mmCIF file of C-alpha atoms and ligand atoms in Angstrom:
data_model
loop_
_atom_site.group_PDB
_atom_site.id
_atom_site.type_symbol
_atom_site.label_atom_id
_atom_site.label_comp_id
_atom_site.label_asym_id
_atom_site.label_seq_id
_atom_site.Cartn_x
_atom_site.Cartn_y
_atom_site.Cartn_z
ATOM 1 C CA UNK J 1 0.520 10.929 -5.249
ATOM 2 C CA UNK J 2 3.229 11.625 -2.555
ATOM 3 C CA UNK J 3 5.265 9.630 -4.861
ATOM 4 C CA UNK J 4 4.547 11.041 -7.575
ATOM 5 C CA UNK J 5 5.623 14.849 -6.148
ATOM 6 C CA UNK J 6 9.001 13.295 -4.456
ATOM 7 C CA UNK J 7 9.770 11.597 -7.690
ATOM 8 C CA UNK J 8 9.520 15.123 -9.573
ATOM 9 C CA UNK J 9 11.373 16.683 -6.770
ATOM 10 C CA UNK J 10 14.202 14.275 -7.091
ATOM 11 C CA UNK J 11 14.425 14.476 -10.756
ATOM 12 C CA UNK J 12 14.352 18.317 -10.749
ATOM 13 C CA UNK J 13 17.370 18.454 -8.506
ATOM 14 C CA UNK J 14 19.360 15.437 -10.264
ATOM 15 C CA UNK J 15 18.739 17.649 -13.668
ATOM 16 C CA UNK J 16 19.472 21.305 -12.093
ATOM 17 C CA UNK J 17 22.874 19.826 -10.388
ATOM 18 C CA UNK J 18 24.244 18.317 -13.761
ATOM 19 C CA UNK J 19 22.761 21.161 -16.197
ATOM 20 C CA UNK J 20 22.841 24.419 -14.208
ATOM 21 C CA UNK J 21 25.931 23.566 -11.575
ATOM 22 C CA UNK J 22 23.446 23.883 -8.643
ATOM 23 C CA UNK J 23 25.583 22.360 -5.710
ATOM 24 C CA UNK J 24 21.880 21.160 -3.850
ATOM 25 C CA UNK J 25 19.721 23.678 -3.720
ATOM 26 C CA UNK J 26 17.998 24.432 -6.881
ATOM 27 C CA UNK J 27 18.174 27.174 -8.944
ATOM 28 C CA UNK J 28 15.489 30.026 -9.686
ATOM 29 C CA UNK J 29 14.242 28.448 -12.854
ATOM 30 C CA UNK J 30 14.044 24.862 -11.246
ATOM 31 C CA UNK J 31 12.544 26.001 -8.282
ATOM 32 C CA UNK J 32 9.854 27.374 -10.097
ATOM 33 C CA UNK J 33 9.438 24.720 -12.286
ATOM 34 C CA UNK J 34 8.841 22.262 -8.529
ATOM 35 C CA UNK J 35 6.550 24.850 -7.362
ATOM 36 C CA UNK J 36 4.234 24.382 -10.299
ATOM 37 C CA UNK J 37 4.563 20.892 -10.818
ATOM 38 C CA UNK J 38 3.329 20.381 -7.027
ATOM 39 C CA UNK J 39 0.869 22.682 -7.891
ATOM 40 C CA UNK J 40 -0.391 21.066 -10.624
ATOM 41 C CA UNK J 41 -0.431 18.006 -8.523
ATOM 42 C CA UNK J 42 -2.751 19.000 -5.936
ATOM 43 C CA UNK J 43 -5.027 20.059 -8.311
ATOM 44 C CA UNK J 44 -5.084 16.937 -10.427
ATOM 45 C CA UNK J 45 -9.047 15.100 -9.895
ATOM 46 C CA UNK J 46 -7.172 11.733 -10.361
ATOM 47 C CA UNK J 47 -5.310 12.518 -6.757
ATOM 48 C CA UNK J 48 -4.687 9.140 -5.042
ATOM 49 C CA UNK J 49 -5.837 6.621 -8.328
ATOM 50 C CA UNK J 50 -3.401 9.147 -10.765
ATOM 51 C CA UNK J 51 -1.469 7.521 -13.046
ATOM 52 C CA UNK J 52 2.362 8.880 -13.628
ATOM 53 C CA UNK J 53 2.173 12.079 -15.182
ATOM 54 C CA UNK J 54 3.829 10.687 -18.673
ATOM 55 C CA UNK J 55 0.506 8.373 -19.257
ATOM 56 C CA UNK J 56 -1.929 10.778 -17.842
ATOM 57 C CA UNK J 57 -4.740 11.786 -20.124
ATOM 58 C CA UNK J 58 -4.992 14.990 -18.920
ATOM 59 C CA UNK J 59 -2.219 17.259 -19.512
ATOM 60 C CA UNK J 60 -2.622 19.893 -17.447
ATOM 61 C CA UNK J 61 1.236 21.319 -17.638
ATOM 62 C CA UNK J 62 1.485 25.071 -19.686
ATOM 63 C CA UNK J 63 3.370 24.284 -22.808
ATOM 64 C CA UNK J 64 6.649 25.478 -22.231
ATOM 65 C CA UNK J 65 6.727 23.973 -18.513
ATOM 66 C CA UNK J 66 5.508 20.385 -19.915
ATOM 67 C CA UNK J 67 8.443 20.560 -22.282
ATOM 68 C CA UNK J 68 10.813 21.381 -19.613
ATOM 69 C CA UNK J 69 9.642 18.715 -17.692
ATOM 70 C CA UNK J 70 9.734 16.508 -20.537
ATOM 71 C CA UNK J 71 13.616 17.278 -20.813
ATOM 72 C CA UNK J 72 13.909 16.668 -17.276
ATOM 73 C CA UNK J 73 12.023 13.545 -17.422
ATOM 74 C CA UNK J 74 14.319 12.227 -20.370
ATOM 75 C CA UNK J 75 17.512 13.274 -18.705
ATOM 76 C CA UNK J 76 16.857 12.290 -15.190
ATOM 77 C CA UNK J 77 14.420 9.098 -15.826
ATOM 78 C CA UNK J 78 17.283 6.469 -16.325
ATOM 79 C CA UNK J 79 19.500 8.049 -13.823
ATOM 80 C CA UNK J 80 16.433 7.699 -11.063
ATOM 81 C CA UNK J 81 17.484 3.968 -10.645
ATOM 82 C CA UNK J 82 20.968 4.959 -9.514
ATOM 83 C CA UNK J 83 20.323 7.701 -7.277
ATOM 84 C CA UNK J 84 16.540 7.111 -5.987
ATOM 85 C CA UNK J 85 15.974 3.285 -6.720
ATOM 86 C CA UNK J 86 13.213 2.783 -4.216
ATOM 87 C CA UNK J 87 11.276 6.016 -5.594
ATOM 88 C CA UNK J 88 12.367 5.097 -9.736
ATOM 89 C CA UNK J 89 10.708 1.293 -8.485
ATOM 90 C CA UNK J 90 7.850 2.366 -7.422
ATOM 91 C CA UNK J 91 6.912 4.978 -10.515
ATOM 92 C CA UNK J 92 7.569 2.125 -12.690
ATOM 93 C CA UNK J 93 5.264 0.063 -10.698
ATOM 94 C CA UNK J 94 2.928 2.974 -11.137
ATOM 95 C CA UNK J 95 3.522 3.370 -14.962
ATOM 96 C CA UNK J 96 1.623 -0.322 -15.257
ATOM 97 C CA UNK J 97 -1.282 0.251 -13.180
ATOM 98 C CA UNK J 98 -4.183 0.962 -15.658
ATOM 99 C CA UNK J 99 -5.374 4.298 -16.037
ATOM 100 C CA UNK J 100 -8.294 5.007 -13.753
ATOM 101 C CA UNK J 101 -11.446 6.733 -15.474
ATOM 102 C CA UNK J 102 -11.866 10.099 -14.589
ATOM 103 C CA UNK J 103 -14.118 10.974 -11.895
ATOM 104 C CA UNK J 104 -16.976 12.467 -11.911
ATOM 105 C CA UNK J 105 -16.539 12.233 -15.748
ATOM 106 C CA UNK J 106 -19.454 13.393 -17.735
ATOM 107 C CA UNK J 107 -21.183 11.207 -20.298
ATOM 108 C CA UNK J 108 -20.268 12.661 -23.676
ATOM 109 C CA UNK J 109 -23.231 13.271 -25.694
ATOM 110 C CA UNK J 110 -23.204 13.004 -29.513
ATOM 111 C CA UNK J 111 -24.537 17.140 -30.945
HETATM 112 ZN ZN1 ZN W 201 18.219 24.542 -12.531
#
């Protein structure tokens, strides 16, 4: 889970330096983007047992944000290993683990 937020963290900033000519800190629309991702995060019911956000069943990201994030994802994703190896490891380690069923998951009942 803690992973999961650093990982988006680090792949905002890797994206915002090379795209927007952020020199560290991120810009407005980047920022925002982290904010709601985290947020997002801490409300996900998988918490601890979630798989990455890419596999996850639920996708709980607005439209336009999950596309941006899916742009940041494709651009930053190979360049993880270089930058963040230990983090890029362990989200690939992650992206293998079978996807938990949901908690607390109703029974769905034929009409
Ligand atoms: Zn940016």
């Amino acid at each position: 889970m803690d992973n999961e937020r650093r990982t988006v963290e680090a792949m905002v900033a890797l994206y915002c330096r090379v795209h927007h000519g952020g020199t560290g800190d991120l810009c407005d629309g980047c920022s925002s983007l982290v904010a709601y991702a985290r947020l997002r995060l801490a409300g996900c019911p998988y918490q601890q047992r979630k798989p990455t956000c890419g596999r996850c069943p639920i996708h709980c990201y607005k439209p336009e944000l999950r596309l941006k994030i899916i742009e940041v994802m494709r651009f930053a994703g190979p360049r993880m290993f270089l930058h963040h190896p230990i983090l890029a490891i362990r989200h690939m380690r992650d992206r293998f683990r079978k996807i938990p069923p949901l908690p607390h998951k109703k029974p769905i009942r034929e009409q």
